[in-house]
mmCIF file of C-alpha atoms in Angstrom:
data_model
loop_
_atom_site.group_PDB
_atom_site.id
_atom_site.type_symbol
_atom_site.label_atom_id
_atom_site.label_comp_id
_atom_site.label_asym_id
_atom_site.label_seq_id
_atom_site.Cartn_x
_atom_site.Cartn_y
_atom_site.Cartn_z
ATOM 1 C CA UNK U 1 257.436 210.913 128.560
ATOM 2 C CA UNK U 2 254.059 208.764 130.374
ATOM 3 C CA UNK U 3 251.805 210.517 133.185
ATOM 4 C CA UNK U 4 249.224 207.847 135.616
ATOM 5 C CA UNK U 5 245.634 207.083 134.814
ATOM 6 C CA UNK U 6 244.040 211.023 135.270
ATOM 7 C CA UNK U 7 241.224 212.477 134.789
ATOM 8 C CA UNK U 8 240.397 214.341 131.809
ATOM 9 C CA UNK U 9 240.207 218.475 132.542
ATOM 10 C CA UNK U 10 236.375 219.910 132.898
ATOM 11 C CA UNK U 11 236.992 221.713 129.261
ATOM 12 C CA UNK U 12 237.724 218.673 127.748
ATOM 13 C CA UNK U 13 236.329 217.783 124.170
ATOM 14 C CA UNK U 14 234.152 214.821 124.237
ATOM 15 C CA UNK U 15 234.244 214.169 120.647
ATOM 16 C CA UNK U 16 231.088 212.681 118.413
ATOM 17 C CA UNK U 17 230.053 209.008 119.790
ATOM 18 C CA UNK U 18 228.473 206.624 118.059
ATOM 19 C CA UNK U 19 225.092 206.899 119.289
ATOM 20 C CA UNK U 20 225.089 210.707 118.350
ATOM 21 C CA UNK U 21 225.224 209.462 114.268
ATOM 22 C CA UNK U 22 223.142 206.197 113.602
ATOM 23 C CA UNK U 23 219.917 207.616 113.512
ATOM 24 C CA UNK U 24 221.060 210.455 110.904
ATOM 25 C CA UNK U 25 222.750 207.936 108.845
ATOM 26 C CA UNK U 26 226.224 209.701 108.876
ATOM 27 C CA UNK U 27 229.448 210.413 110.718
ATOM 28 C CA UNK U 28 232.783 212.162 110.511
ATOM 29 C CA UNK U 29 235.282 211.654 108.139
ATOM 30 C CA UNK U 30 237.925 214.012 109.650
ATOM 31 C CA UNK U 31 235.957 217.866 110.036
ATOM 32 C CA UNK U 32 233.700 216.236 107.177
ATOM 33 C CA UNK U 33 230.246 214.516 107.639
ATOM 34 C CA UNK U 34 229.821 211.967 105.347
ATOM 35 C CA UNK U 35 226.832 208.802 104.611
ATOM 36 C CA UNK U 36 227.677 206.082 107.308
ATOM 37 C CA UNK U 37 228.980 203.238 104.029
ATOM 38 C CA UNK U 38 231.027 206.414 102.691
ATOM 39 C CA UNK U 39 233.532 206.117 105.484
ATOM 40 C CA UNK U 40 234.855 202.600 105.262
ATOM 41 C CA UNK U 41 236.319 203.209 100.679
ATOM 42 C CA UNK U 42 236.801 206.612 102.225
ATOM 43 C CA UNK U 43 239.592 205.338 105.119
ATOM 44 C CA UNK U 44 240.380 202.904 102.499
ATOM 45 C CA UNK U 45 241.554 204.978 100.168
ATOM 46 C CA UNK U 46 243.565 206.676 102.846
ATOM 47 C CA UNK U 47 245.779 203.885 103.821
ATOM 48 C CA UNK U 48 246.698 202.692 100.330
ATOM 49 C CA UNK U 49 247.727 205.673 100.009
ATOM 50 C CA UNK U 50 250.283 205.982 103.098
ATOM 51 C CA UNK U 51 250.669 202.293 103.134
ATOM 52 C CA UNK U 52 254.204 202.291 102.225
ATOM 53 C CA UNK U 53 255.276 205.235 103.987
ATOM 54 C CA UNK U 54 253.018 204.556 106.511
ATOM 55 C CA UNK U 55 256.484 203.305 109.361
ATOM 56 C CA UNK U 56 257.963 206.372 108.136
ATOM 57 C CA UNK U 57 255.492 208.476 108.050
ATOM 58 C CA UNK U 58 254.643 207.442 111.822
ATOM 59 C CA UNK U 59 258.731 208.507 113.020
ATOM 60 C CA UNK U 60 258.069 211.255 112.025
ATOM 61 C CA UNK U 61 254.668 212.773 113.305
ATOM 62 C CA UNK U 62 255.083 211.726 116.813
ATOM 63 C CA UNK U 63 259.182 212.564 116.763
ATOM 64 C CA UNK U 64 260.034 207.956 117.356
ATOM 65 C CA UNK U 65 257.487 208.448 120.131
ATOM 66 C CA UNK U 66 255.050 205.804 118.483
ATOM 67 C CA UNK U 67 257.658 203.457 119.992
ATOM 68 C CA UNK U 68 257.542 204.520 123.033
ATOM 69 C CA UNK U 69 254.002 204.382 123.266
ATOM 70 C CA UNK U 70 253.319 200.233 121.808
ATOM 71 C CA UNK U 71 256.529 199.499 124.020
ATOM 72 C CA UNK U 72 254.283 200.443 127.084
ATOM 73 C CA UNK U 73 251.136 199.137 125.554
ATOM 74 C CA UNK U 74 252.259 195.784 124.672
ATOM 75 C CA UNK U 75 253.297 195.349 128.285
ATOM 76 C CA UNK U 76 249.332 196.495 129.606
ATOM 77 C CA UNK U 77 248.163 193.420 127.355
ATOM 78 C CA UNK U 78 251.210 190.946 129.642
ATOM 79 C CA UNK U 79 251.999 188.199 126.378
ATOM 80 C CA UNK U 80 252.780 184.985 127.427
ATOM 81 C CA UNK U 81 253.110 181.619 125.996
ATOM 82 C CA UNK U 82 249.442 180.300 126.771
ATOM 83 C CA UNK U 83 248.066 183.681 125.756
ATOM 84 C CA UNK U 84 246.290 184.726 122.196
ATOM 85 C CA UNK U 85 246.444 187.738 120.500
ATOM 86 C CA UNK U 86 243.573 189.081 118.061
ATOM 87 C CA UNK U 87 245.726 192.665 116.803
ATOM 88 C CA UNK U 88 242.306 194.803 115.106
ATOM 89 C CA UNK U 89 243.515 196.982 112.498
ATOM 90 C CA UNK U 90 246.631 195.542 112.606
ATOM 91 C CA UNK U 91 248.693 197.083 109.815
ATOM 92 C CA UNK U 92 252.455 196.555 109.202
ATOM 93 C CA UNK U 93 252.198 194.489 112.212
ATOM 94 C CA UNK U 94 253.526 196.264 115.716
ATOM 95 C CA UNK U 95 251.393 195.163 117.989
ATOM 96 C CA UNK U 96 250.908 191.883 116.663
ATOM 97 C CA UNK U 97 255.610 191.458 116.317
ATOM 98 C CA UNK U 98 255.908 192.790 120.232
ATOM 99 C CA UNK U 99 254.219 190.557 121.295
ATOM 100 C CA UNK U 100 255.026 187.494 120.268
ATOM 101 C CA UNK U 101 259.009 189.256 121.145
ATOM 102 C CA UNK U 102 257.724 190.089 124.259
ATOM 103 C CA UNK U 103 256.776 185.746 124.559
ATOM 104 C CA UNK U 104 253.048 186.239 123.893
ATOM 105 C CA UNK U 105 251.433 183.173 121.522
ATOM 106 C CA UNK U 106 249.737 182.466 119.062
ATOM 107 C CA UNK U 107 248.612 186.005 117.522
ATOM 108 C CA UNK U 108 245.618 187.092 114.627
ATOM 109 C CA UNK U 109 247.495 190.368 112.401
ATOM 110 C CA UNK U 110 244.628 191.904 110.575
ATOM 111 C CA UNK U 111 243.671 194.689 109.276
ATOM 112 C CA UNK U 112 240.276 196.318 106.611
ATOM 113 C CA UNK U 113 243.153 197.032 104.005
ATOM 114 C CA UNK U 114 244.492 194.678 102.114
ATOM 115 C CA UNK U 115 247.561 196.794 101.076
ATOM 116 C CA UNK U 116 248.538 197.948 104.737
ATOM 117 C CA UNK U 117 248.246 194.183 105.777
ATOM 118 C CA UNK U 118 250.609 193.219 103.800
ATOM 119 C CA UNK U 119 253.397 195.435 104.172
ATOM 120 C CA UNK U 120 253.394 193.886 107.568
ATOM 121 C CA UNK U 121 253.206 190.561 105.710
ATOM 122 C CA UNK U 122 255.949 191.352 104.150
ATOM 123 C CA UNK U 123 258.036 193.244 107.765
ATOM 124 C CA UNK U 124 257.097 189.015 109.547
ATOM 125 C CA UNK U 125 258.662 187.131 106.934
ATOM 126 C CA UNK U 126 261.336 190.293 107.035
ATOM 127 C CA UNK U 127 261.977 189.740 110.383
ATOM 128 C CA UNK U 128 260.938 185.610 110.684
ATOM 129 C CA UNK U 129 257.587 185.969 112.611
ATOM 130 C CA UNK U 130 256.162 182.756 111.044
ATOM 131 C CA UNK U 131 255.287 180.753 112.742
ATOM 132 C CA UNK U 132 253.207 181.768 115.708
ATOM 133 C CA UNK U 133 251.334 184.273 113.491
ATOM 134 C CA UNK U 134 248.671 183.833 110.886
ATOM 135 C CA UNK U 135 246.635 187.408 108.300
ATOM 136 C CA UNK U 136 243.573 187.939 107.595
ATOM 137 C CA UNK U 137 241.604 191.023 106.056
ATOM 138 C CA UNK U 138 239.209 191.643 108.976
ATOM 139 C CA UNK U 139 236.670 194.641 108.690
ATOM 140 C CA UNK U 140 236.689 194.895 113.104
ATOM 141 C CA UNK U 141 232.964 195.555 113.218
ATOM 142 C CA UNK U 142 232.092 192.235 112.596
ATOM 143 C CA UNK U 143 235.262 189.503 113.307
ATOM 144 C CA UNK U 144 234.950 185.791 111.698
ATOM 145 C CA UNK U 145 235.567 183.970 115.096
ATOM 146 C CA UNK U 146 233.771 182.684 117.220
ATOM 147 C CA UNK U 147 232.702 184.117 121.072
ATOM 148 C CA UNK U 148 235.084 183.463 123.498
ATOM 149 C CA UNK U 149 237.804 181.949 121.495
ATOM 150 C CA UNK U 150 240.677 184.545 122.053
ATOM 151 C CA UNK U 151 242.969 185.485 125.176
ATOM 152 C CA UNK U 152 243.881 189.297 123.850
ATOM 153 C CA UNK U 153 242.231 191.814 120.827
ATOM 154 C CA UNK U 154 244.261 194.821 120.762
ATOM 155 C CA UNK U 155 243.441 197.921 118.784
ATOM 156 C CA UNK U 156 246.095 200.880 118.385
ATOM 157 C CA UNK U 157 246.191 203.920 116.609
ATOM 158 C CA UNK U 158 243.061 202.071 114.150
ATOM 159 C CA UNK U 159 239.269 202.646 116.238
ATOM 160 C CA UNK U 160 239.110 206.314 114.992
ATOM 161 C CA UNK U 161 239.094 205.064 111.700
ATOM 162 C CA UNK U 162 236.002 203.254 112.309
ATOM 163 C CA UNK U 163 233.033 203.907 111.398
ATOM 164 C CA UNK U 164 230.786 202.408 114.302
ATOM 165 C CA UNK U 165 233.023 202.669 117.106
ATOM 166 C CA UNK U 166 231.144 201.067 119.754
ATOM 167 C CA UNK U 167 230.392 198.036 117.059
ATOM 168 C CA UNK U 168 233.987 196.759 117.196
ATOM 169 C CA UNK U 169 233.990 197.324 121.146
ATOM 170 C CA UNK U 170 230.788 194.857 121.441
ATOM 171 C CA UNK U 171 232.396 192.300 119.160
ATOM 172 C CA UNK U 172 235.611 192.797 121.007
ATOM 173 C CA UNK U 173 233.891 191.482 123.910
ATOM 174 C CA UNK U 174 232.206 188.818 122.218
ATOM 175 C CA UNK U 175 235.396 187.249 121.093
ATOM 176 C CA UNK U 176 236.857 187.166 124.147
ATOM 177 C CA UNK U 177 237.270 184.414 126.793
ATOM 178 C CA UNK U 178 236.309 185.474 130.445
ATOM 179 C CA UNK U 179 238.930 186.965 132.180
ATOM 180 C CA UNK U 180 240.449 188.081 128.102
ATOM 181 C CA UNK U 181 241.378 191.612 128.156
ATOM 182 C CA UNK U 182 241.110 194.062 125.400
ATOM 183 C CA UNK U 183 243.239 196.511 125.618
ATOM 184 C CA UNK U 184 242.753 200.706 123.183
ATOM 185 C CA UNK U 185 246.427 202.684 122.112
ATOM 186 C CA UNK U 186 245.170 205.197 120.265
ATOM 187 C CA UNK U 187 245.506 209.375 119.598
ATOM 188 C CA UNK U 188 243.607 210.802 122.605
ATOM 189 C CA UNK U 189 242.692 214.384 124.735
ATOM 190 C CA UNK U 190 245.900 216.368 125.674
ATOM 191 C CA UNK U 191 245.385 217.132 129.344
ATOM 192 C CA UNK U 192 248.194 219.944 129.009
ATOM 193 C CA UNK U 193 246.746 223.482 128.752
ATOM 194 C CA UNK U 194 249.988 224.569 127.170
ATOM 195 C CA UNK U 195 250.631 222.048 125.228
ATOM 196 C CA UNK U 196 247.773 222.177 123.344
ATOM 197 C CA UNK U 197 248.641 225.860 120.778
ATOM 198 C CA UNK U 198 251.836 223.367 120.222
ATOM 199 C CA UNK U 199 250.753 220.495 119.503
ATOM 200 C CA UNK U 200 247.566 221.610 117.105
ATOM 201 C CA UNK U 201 249.925 224.514 115.214
ATOM 202 C CA UNK U 202 252.455 220.296 114.686
ATOM 203 C CA UNK U 203 248.780 218.622 114.009
ATOM 204 C CA UNK U 204 247.317 221.544 111.069
ATOM 205 C CA UNK U 205 250.022 223.264 110.055
ATOM 206 C CA UNK U 206 253.142 220.542 109.675
ATOM 207 C CA UNK U 207 252.206 216.896 109.469
ATOM 208 C CA UNK U 208 250.602 218.346 105.827
ATOM 209 C CA UNK U 209 253.465 219.202 104.773
ATOM 210 C CA UNK U 210 255.356 216.341 105.803
ATOM 211 C CA UNK U 211 253.026 213.519 104.386
ATOM 212 C CA UNK U 212 253.656 216.153 101.104
ATOM 213 C CA UNK U 213 257.180 215.166 101.128
ATOM 214 C CA UNK U 214 257.928 212.041 102.169
ATOM 215 C CA UNK U 215 254.050 210.558 101.355
ATOM 216 C CA UNK U 216 253.533 212.181 98.664
ATOM 217 C CA UNK U 217 250.158 212.866 100.622
ATOM 218 C CA UNK U 218 249.770 215.737 102.336
ATOM 219 C CA UNK U 219 245.624 215.259 102.537
ATOM 220 C CA UNK U 220 245.834 211.841 104.149
ATOM 221 C CA UNK U 221 248.223 213.300 106.760
ATOM 222 C CA UNK U 222 245.160 216.355 106.901
ATOM 223 C CA UNK U 223 242.534 213.768 106.907
ATOM 224 C CA UNK U 224 244.463 211.498 110.415
ATOM 225 C CA UNK U 225 245.017 215.016 112.485
ATOM 226 C CA UNK U 226 240.888 215.952 112.205
ATOM 227 C CA UNK U 227 240.758 212.368 112.928
ATOM 228 C CA UNK U 228 242.184 212.720 115.820
ATOM 229 C CA UNK U 229 240.275 215.585 116.844
ATOM 230 C CA UNK U 230 236.674 214.062 116.322
ATOM 231 C CA UNK U 231 237.895 210.576 118.721
ATOM 232 C CA UNK U 232 236.395 209.810 122.023
ATOM 233 C CA UNK U 233 237.649 211.566 124.739
ATOM 234 C CA UNK U 234 239.977 209.973 127.886
ATOM 235 C CA UNK U 235 236.147 209.815 129.351
ATOM 236 C CA UNK U 236 233.491 209.141 126.737
ATOM 237 C CA UNK U 237 235.625 206.253 125.328
ATOM 238 C CA UNK U 238 235.739 204.424 128.739
ATOM 239 C CA UNK U 239 231.834 204.400 129.422
ATOM 240 C CA UNK U 240 231.142 203.703 125.399
ATOM 241 C CA UNK U 241 233.688 199.971 126.922
ATOM 242 C CA UNK U 242 231.364 199.754 129.843
ATOM 243 C CA UNK U 243 228.466 200.163 127.766
ATOM 244 C CA UNK U 244 229.746 197.542 125.124
ATOM 245 C CA UNK U 245 229.556 194.916 127.933
ATOM 246 C CA UNK U 246 233.850 195.612 128.888
ATOM 247 C CA UNK U 247 235.089 195.373 133.011
ATOM 248 C CA UNK U 248 237.512 197.379 134.937
ATOM 249 C CA UNK U 249 237.591 199.474 132.588
ATOM 250 C CA UNK U 250 241.254 201.785 133.133
ATOM 251 C CA UNK U 251 243.325 203.903 130.589
ATOM 252 C CA UNK U 252 246.569 205.866 131.057
ATOM 253 C CA UNK U 253 247.627 209.237 129.578
ATOM 254 C CA UNK U 254 250.326 208.925 127.427
ATOM 255 C CA UNK U 255 252.451 211.850 126.868
ATOM 256 C CA UNK U 256 250.881 214.579 128.400
ATOM 257 C CA UNK U 257 247.259 213.041 126.332
ATOM 258 C CA UNK U 258 248.122 213.241 123.063
ATOM 259 C CA UNK U 259 247.541 209.734 123.114
ATOM 260 C CA UNK U 260 246.383 206.726 125.782
ATOM 261 C CA UNK U 261 246.325 203.106 127.124
ATOM 262 C CA UNK U 262 242.494 202.262 127.676
ATOM 263 C CA UNK U 263 242.509 197.992 128.936
ATOM 264 C CA UNK U 264 239.170 196.212 129.619
ATOM 265 C CA UNK U 265 238.175 193.124 131.109
ATOM 266 C CA UNK U 266 235.525 190.506 130.534
ATOM 267 C CA UNK U 267 234.330 188.742 133.703
#
């Protein structure tokens, strides 16, 4: 299921970094180029549309493997009772719930999308996660927390939907305490050549059809597939994390690079 951290193949796609688009005032929305001020409302509309079926679709999209990836991610975060977690783009709550279940300290579950956060709040109540869990609508590019105020910052399958990814990484470092850790779980660059055509057929052929059947929304799932392909690859994201001031940056490929866990520290 997983591979140890390894250098990506030499023929990797680097994705589009924010520095590529900032001067032109445009950014990617899947394979479309849009104005930087247009992306957030477009992403918000996608997740408004899929919020109520998001967890079902995650299982379908990944054949359930996302649950394994998330368990590995939570282990990487290293939950302990004395540590606090800021869960960015936390959506319906899987990472915050896993953190608390594993013995982590207080968690703040945030998302820019109130529809997703509402689903997360309902799921938390159903699971009894109320004592150490708070909720807040937060834009990850402008986190409303003081400097050096949390021990862990997590973002799982959310960074690719942010307009200014470097701003998110800088904000994550800013709010971390010295010795604190930032971890990102995200779809990445497939490292197994034989897997690539199968993965492409699944992403662009099967997923939009499943989105139409299950969530009544093919377009949103087409965007999600496209957003994976335009996201920076493993080495590019690691370089961006270093540029944002994070140290000891490493990554671990999951399922042949379909996803990856990136980690960096504030020293």
